[in-house]
């Protein structure tokens, strides 16, 4: 293969809750170009050929439904594609390893035999001839996720072959999306710094994206995270917790300032965005709850430190007198004279004589 062939890897993952468990549906698409694309097309056109005339990896396939009229006609026929897709369910690990220099269990997260469902699909991308034209191999899997430990979604999977490389550098894109009752906590990339990860969240899903361009076959990395249906990790319930907590904190602040100036409380309302921001940017629940706790402390301190107000707004028909010490207006609610009333601001006793 000379200097190796270009490769693009796209992985789409959907995680969802089903019957008390967490399921992960994954589509791993390998878009192959260059000489490796030609080799794979040639292999499809030679399924069932005498084993002494083909490579070890291609000799793994039996003829199956492929007849002589389809074989070696320089065209990839549908029967050849179908036979390849069927047999790959049993020999996929060996073929990917020997023929394509890929470790299947690292690419897919586990051994092929451990999945509930495994399917292979070949897309000729509009060209059926055996020529140097891109070809796409898609592997679809379904598995049950262990909620008690982190799952390895992907690990560096290219088998490095410096003397005769199958691949040059390759591009990688991973999209992981959950439903509203399932979350992914602690997603991270271990190893190579060439992979970038982002995590966002809405009330309806967790969304994780991993991207990398021109990865070398020697780059070592692991993408992992904990998939769970725990209430405090599920996007829907976590969003309701944030919303309810914010409403309770605001209600408490308003109650504490019933007879106090609320200007400082209103000025601090943008701080509620702190809890929502940690939620939307995919932070772990402990960080979100910490942000809500800090907000609670700030608003309670602010409420207790706010100066008291008079009750003149509630009783506008009464005359008022300003305290000579703190200038707080105080309502005179009795016609009795002389009259002593405590100041609503500083507590000093005011004497009304006329």
Coordinates of C-alpha atoms in Angstrom, one line a residue:
X1 CA 0.0 0.0 0.0
X2 CA 3.0 2.3 -0.2
X3 CA 2.6 5.4 2.0
X4 CA -0.9 4.3 3.1
X5 CA -4.4 5.4 2.2
X6 CA -6.7 8.2 3.5
X7 CA -9.4 7.2 6.0
X8 CA -12.3 9.1 7.6
X9 CA -14.1 7.7 10.7
X10 CA -17.5 8.9 11.7
X11 CA -19.3 7.4 14.7
X12 CA -22.9 8.2 15.6
X13 CA -24.1 6.9 19.0
X14 CA -27.5 7.1 20.5
X15 CA -28.0 6.1 24.2
X16 CA -31.4 5.6 25.7
X17 CA -33.3 4.0 28.6
X18 CA -35.2 0.9 27.8
X19 CA -36.9 -1.4 30.3
X20 CA -34.8 -0.3 33.2
X21 CA -31.5 -0.6 31.3
X22 CA -29.4 1.7 29.2
X23 CA -28.9 0.7 25.6
X24 CA -26.3 2.1 23.1
X25 CA -26.9 2.0 19.4
X26 CA -23.8 2.9 17.4
X27 CA -23.1 3.4 13.7
X28 CA -19.4 3.3 12.9
X29 CA -18.7 4.5 9.3
X30 CA -15.3 4.0 7.7
X31 CA -14.9 6.0 4.5
X32 CA -11.9 4.4 2.7
X33 CA -10.0 6.0 -0.2
X34 CA -6.9 5.4 -2.2
X35 CA -5.3 2.0 -2.7
X36 CA -7.2 0.5 0.2
X37 CA -10.5 1.4 -1.5
X38 CA -9.3 -0.4 -4.6
X39 CA -8.1 -3.4 -2.6
X40 CA -11.5 -3.7 -0.9
X41 CA -13.4 -3.4 -4.2
X42 CA -11.1 -6.0 -5.7
X43 CA -11.6 -8.3 -2.7
X44 CA -15.4 -8.0 -3.1
X45 CA -15.1 -9.0 -6.7
X46 CA -13.0 -12.0 -5.8
X47 CA -15.1 -13.6 -3.0
X48 CA -14.9 -17.3 -3.3
X49 CA -11.8 -17.4 -5.5
X50 CA -9.2 -20.1 -4.9
X51 CA -7.5 -19.4 -1.6
X52 CA -4.0 -19.9 -3.1
X53 CA -4.6 -17.0 -5.4
X54 CA -5.7 -14.4 -2.9
X55 CA -4.4 -12.9 0.4
X56 CA -4.9 -14.4 3.8
X57 CA -7.6 -11.9 4.8
X58 CA -9.6 -12.4 1.6
X59 CA -9.3 -16.2 1.9
X60 CA -11.4 -15.9 5.1
X61 CA -14.5 -15.6 2.9
X62 CA -16.3 -18.5 1.3
X63 CA -18.1 -18.3 -2.1
X64 CA -21.5 -18.6 -0.6
X65 CA -24.1 -17.3 -3.1
X66 CA -21.5 -15.8 -5.3
X67 CA -21.3 -17.6 -8.7
X68 CA -18.6 -17.7 -11.3
X69 CA -20.6 -15.3 -13.5
X70 CA -20.2 -12.6 -10.7
X71 CA -16.6 -13.2 -9.8
X72 CA -13.7 -11.3 -11.4
X73 CA -15.9 -9.3 -13.8
X74 CA -14.4 -6.0 -12.6
X75 CA -17.7 -5.0 -11.1
X76 CA -18.9 -5.3 -7.5
X77 CA -22.2 -7.1 -7.8
X78 CA -25.0 -6.9 -5.2
X79 CA -24.7 -10.6 -4.4
X80 CA -21.0 -10.0 -3.6
X81 CA -21.9 -7.2 -1.3
X82 CA -24.6 -9.2 0.4
X83 CA -22.3 -12.2 0.9
X84 CA -19.6 -9.9 2.4
X85 CA -22.1 -8.3 4.8
X86 CA -23.4 -11.7 6.0
X87 CA -20.0 -13.3 6.5
X88 CA -18.5 -10.3 8.3
X89 CA -20.8 -11.0 11.3
X90 CA -18.6 -14.0 12.0
X91 CA -15.2 -13.1 10.6
X92 CA -15.3 -9.4 11.0
X93 CA -12.7 -9.2 13.8
X94 CA -10.2 -11.3 11.8
X95 CA -10.8 -9.5 8.5
X96 CA -10.5 -6.0 10.1
X97 CA -7.3 -7.1 11.9
X98 CA -5.5 -9.0 9.1
X99 CA -6.8 -7.1 6.1
X100 CA -7.4 -3.6 7.3
X101 CA -4.9 -3.3 10.2
X102 CA -7.7 -2.4 12.7
X103 CA -8.5 -3.8 16.1
X104 CA -12.2 -4.3 16.0
X105 CA -12.8 -4.4 19.8
X106 CA -11.0 -1.0 20.2
X107 CA -12.9 0.5 17.3
X108 CA -16.3 -0.7 18.5
X109 CA -15.7 -0.7 22.3
X110 CA -16.0 -4.4 22.8
X111 CA -15.7 -7.8 21.1
X112 CA -18.1 -8.4 18.2
X113 CA -19.6 -11.5 20.0
X114 CA -20.6 -9.3 23.0
X115 CA -23.1 -7.2 21.1
X116 CA -26.8 -7.7 21.0
X117 CA -26.9 -6.9 17.3
X118 CA -24.1 -6.5 14.7
X119 CA -24.7 -5.5 11.1
X120 CA -22.3 -4.6 8.3
X121 CA -23.1 -2.4 5.3
X122 CA -21.1 -1.6 2.2
X123 CA -21.8 1.6 0.3
X124 CA -20.1 1.9 -3.1
X125 CA -20.7 5.7 -3.1
X126 CA -22.1 5.7 -6.6
X127 CA -19.5 3.6 -8.3
X128 CA -19.7 -0.2 -8.8
X129 CA -16.6 -0.7 -10.8
X130 CA -13.3 -2.1 -9.4
X131 CA -11.4 1.1 -9.6
X132 CA -9.7 3.5 -7.1
X133 CA -12.9 5.1 -5.9
X134 CA -14.0 5.8 -2.2
X135 CA -16.0 3.1 -0.5
X136 CA -17.8 3.2 2.9
X137 CA -18.1 0.4 5.4
X138 CA -20.6 0.9 8.2
X139 CA -20.8 -1.2 11.3
X140 CA -24.0 -1.0 13.3
X141 CA -24.1 -2.4 16.8
X142 CA -26.5 -2.5 19.8
X143 CA -25.4 -3.2 23.3
X144 CA -26.5 -2.9 26.9
X145 CA -24.5 -0.3 28.9
X146 CA -23.0 -1.2 32.3
X147 CA -24.2 1.6 34.6
X148 CA -21.8 0.7 37.4
X149 CA -18.5 1.5 35.6
X150 CA -17.3 3.7 32.8
X151 CA -17.7 2.5 29.2
X152 CA -14.9 2.7 26.7
X153 CA -16.6 4.1 23.6
X154 CA -13.5 4.1 21.5
X155 CA -9.8 3.4 21.9
X156 CA -7.0 4.0 19.3
X157 CA -7.6 1.2 16.9
X158 CA -5.1 1.4 14.0
X159 CA -2.4 -1.2 14.1
X160 CA 0.8 0.7 13.3
X161 CA 2.8 -0.7 10.5
X162 CA 5.7 1.6 9.8
X163 CA 7.4 -0.5 7.1
X164 CA 4.2 -0.9 5.0
X165 CA 1.4 1.2 6.4
X166 CA -2.2 0.6 5.4
X167 CA -3.3 4.1 6.4
X168 CA -1.8 7.6 6.4
X169 CA -3.4 10.0 8.9
X170 CA -7.1 9.9 9.5
X171 CA -10.0 12.2 10.5
X172 CA -12.3 11.3 13.4
X173 CA -15.7 12.6 14.4
X174 CA -17.9 11.2 17.2
X175 CA -21.4 12.3 18.1
X176 CA -23.0 10.8 21.2
X177 CA -26.6 11.8 22.0
X178 CA -28.8 10.5 24.8
X179 CA -32.5 10.6 25.4
X180 CA -34.1 12.8 28.2
X181 CA -33.9 9.9 30.7
X182 CA -30.3 9.0 30.2
X183 CA -27.1 10.9 30.9
X184 CA -23.4 10.5 30.3
X185 CA -21.3 11.7 33.2
X186 CA -17.5 12.2 33.2
X187 CA -17.0 11.9 29.4
X188 CA -13.3 12.4 28.7
X189 CA -10.4 11.8 26.4
X190 CA -7.4 10.1 27.8
X191 CA -4.0 10.1 26.1
X192 CA -3.5 12.1 22.9
X193 CA -4.2 15.9 23.1
X194 CA -5.1 15.9 19.4
X195 CA -8.7 15.0 20.1
X196 CA -11.1 17.7 21.2
X197 CA -14.2 17.0 23.2
X198 CA -17.2 19.2 23.9
X199 CA -20.3 18.5 26.1
X200 CA -23.6 20.3 26.0
X201 CA -27.0 19.5 27.6
X202 CA -30.6 20.4 27.1
X203 CA -33.6 19.1 29.0
X204 CA -34.0 16.6 26.3
X205 CA -30.5 15.2 25.8
X206 CA -26.8 15.1 26.6
X207 CA -24.7 15.9 23.6
X208 CA -21.0 15.0 23.3
X209 CA -18.9 15.7 20.3
X210 CA -15.3 14.5 19.7
X211 CA -13.3 15.6 16.7
X212 CA -9.8 15.2 15.4
X213 CA -8.0 15.9 12.2
X214 CA -5.0 14.1 10.7
X215 CA -4.6 11.7 13.5
X216 CA -1.5 9.5 13.2
X217 CA -1.8 5.7 13.5
X218 CA 0.6 6.1 16.4
X219 CA -1.7 8.4 18.3
X220 CA -2.9 6.6 21.5
X221 CA -6.2 7.7 23.1
X222 CA -9.3 6.5 24.9
X223 CA -12.7 8.0 24.9
X224 CA -14.8 6.9 27.9
X225 CA -17.7 7.9 30.0
X226 CA -20.4 6.6 32.4
X227 CA -23.8 6.1 30.9
X228 CA -26.6 6.0 33.5
X229 CA -30.3 6.5 33.9
X230 CA -29.8 7.9 37.4
X231 CA -32.3 10.6 38.2
X232 CA -29.7 13.2 39.0
X233 CA -27.9 12.6 35.8
X234 CA -30.9 12.4 33.4
X235 CA -31.2 15.7 31.4
X236 CA -35.0 16.0 32.0
X237 CA -35.0 15.5 35.8
X238 CA -31.7 17.4 36.3
X239 CA -33.2 20.4 34.4
X240 CA -36.3 20.3 36.7
X241 CA -34.1 20.2 39.8
X242 CA -32.2 23.3 38.6
X243 CA -35.5 25.1 37.8
X244 CA -37.2 24.1 41.0
X245 CA -34.2 25.0 43.1
X246 CA -33.9 28.4 41.5
X247 CA -37.6 29.1 42.1
X248 CA -37.3 28.1 45.8
X249 CA -34.2 30.3 46.3
X250 CA -35.9 33.3 44.7
X251 CA -39.0 32.7 46.8
X252 CA -36.9 32.5 50.0
X253 CA -35.0 35.7 49.1
X254 CA -38.3 37.5 48.5
X255 CA -39.7 36.2 51.8
X256 CA -36.6 37.3 53.7
X257 CA -36.9 40.8 52.2
X258 CA -40.6 41.2 52.8
X259 CA -39.9 44.3 54.9
X260 CA -36.5 45.1 53.5
X261 CA -35.2 46.9 50.4
X262 CA -35.1 44.5 47.5
X263 CA -32.9 46.5 45.2
X264 CA -29.8 44.4 45.9
X265 CA -31.7 41.1 45.4
X266 CA -33.0 42.3 42.0
X267 CA -29.5 43.3 41.0
X268 CA -28.3 39.7 41.8
X269 CA -30.9 37.9 39.8
X270 CA -28.4 37.4 36.9
X271 CA -26.6 35.0 39.2
X272 CA -29.4 32.5 38.6
X273 CA -27.7 32.1 35.2
X274 CA -24.8 30.4 36.9
X275 CA -26.9 27.3 37.7
X276 CA -28.4 27.1 34.2
X277 CA -25.0 27.7 32.6
X278 CA -23.4 24.7 34.4
X279 CA -26.4 22.6 33.3
X280 CA -26.3 23.7 29.6
X281 CA -22.5 23.3 29.3
X282 CA -22.7 19.7 30.5
X283 CA -21.0 20.0 33.9
X284 CA -21.5 17.1 36.4
X285 CA -24.4 17.2 38.8
X286 CA -22.1 17.9 41.8
X287 CA -20.8 21.1 40.1
X288 CA -24.4 22.1 39.3
X289 CA -25.5 21.6 42.9
X290 CA -22.5 23.5 44.1
X291 CA -23.4 26.4 41.9
X292 CA -26.9 26.4 43.3
X293 CA -25.6 26.2 46.8
X294 CA -23.3 29.2 46.3
X295 CA -26.3 31.1 44.8
X296 CA -28.4 30.3 47.9
X297 CA -25.7 31.5 50.3
X298 CA -25.2 34.8 48.3
X299 CA -28.9 35.6 48.2
X300 CA -29.5 34.8 51.9
X301 CA -26.6 37.0 53.0
X302 CA -27.8 39.8 50.7
X303 CA -31.3 39.5 52.0
X304 CA -30.3 39.6 55.6
X305 CA -28.0 42.6 55.0
X306 CA -30.6 44.6 53.1
X307 CA -32.0 47.6 55.1
X308 CA -35.5 47.5 56.4
X309 CA -38.3 49.5 54.9
X310 CA -41.3 51.1 56.5
X311 CA -44.8 49.8 56.0
X312 CA -46.0 53.1 54.4
X313 CA -46.5 51.4 51.0
X314 CA -49.0 49.0 52.5
X315 CA -50.7 51.8 54.6
X316 CA -50.5 54.9 52.5
X317 CA -53.3 56.8 54.4
X318 CA -51.2 57.1 57.7
X319 CA -48.9 60.1 58.3
X320 CA -45.2 59.3 58.5
X321 CA -42.3 60.5 60.5
X322 CA -38.6 60.1 59.6
X323 CA -36.3 58.6 62.2
X324 CA -33.7 61.3 63.1
X325 CA -31.0 58.6 63.5
X326 CA -31.4 56.5 60.3
X327 CA -33.9 58.6 58.3
X328 CA -36.3 55.6 57.9
X329 CA -39.9 56.6 57.3
X330 CA -42.3 55.2 60.0
X331 CA -46.1 55.2 59.8
X332 CA -48.1 56.7 62.7
X333 CA -51.0 54.4 63.0
X334 CA -52.6 55.7 66.2
X335 CA -54.1 59.1 67.2
X336 CA -53.0 58.6 70.9
X337 CA -50.6 61.3 72.2
X338 CA -48.0 61.2 73.4
X339 CA -47.2 58.0 71.4
X340 CA -44.0 55.9 71.5
X341 CA -43.2 53.7 68.5
X342 CA -40.0 51.7 67.6
X343 CA -38.2 52.7 64.4
X344 CA -38.6 50.1 61.6
X345 CA -35.0 50.7 60.5
X346 CA -32.8 51.0 63.6
X347 CA -35.2 50.1 66.4
X348 CA -34.8 53.4 68.3
X349 CA -38.0 54.5 70.2
X350 CA -39.6 57.5 68.6
X351 CA -41.8 59.8 70.8
X352 CA -44.8 61.6 69.1
X353 CA -46.3 64.3 71.2
X354 CA -48.3 66.4 68.8

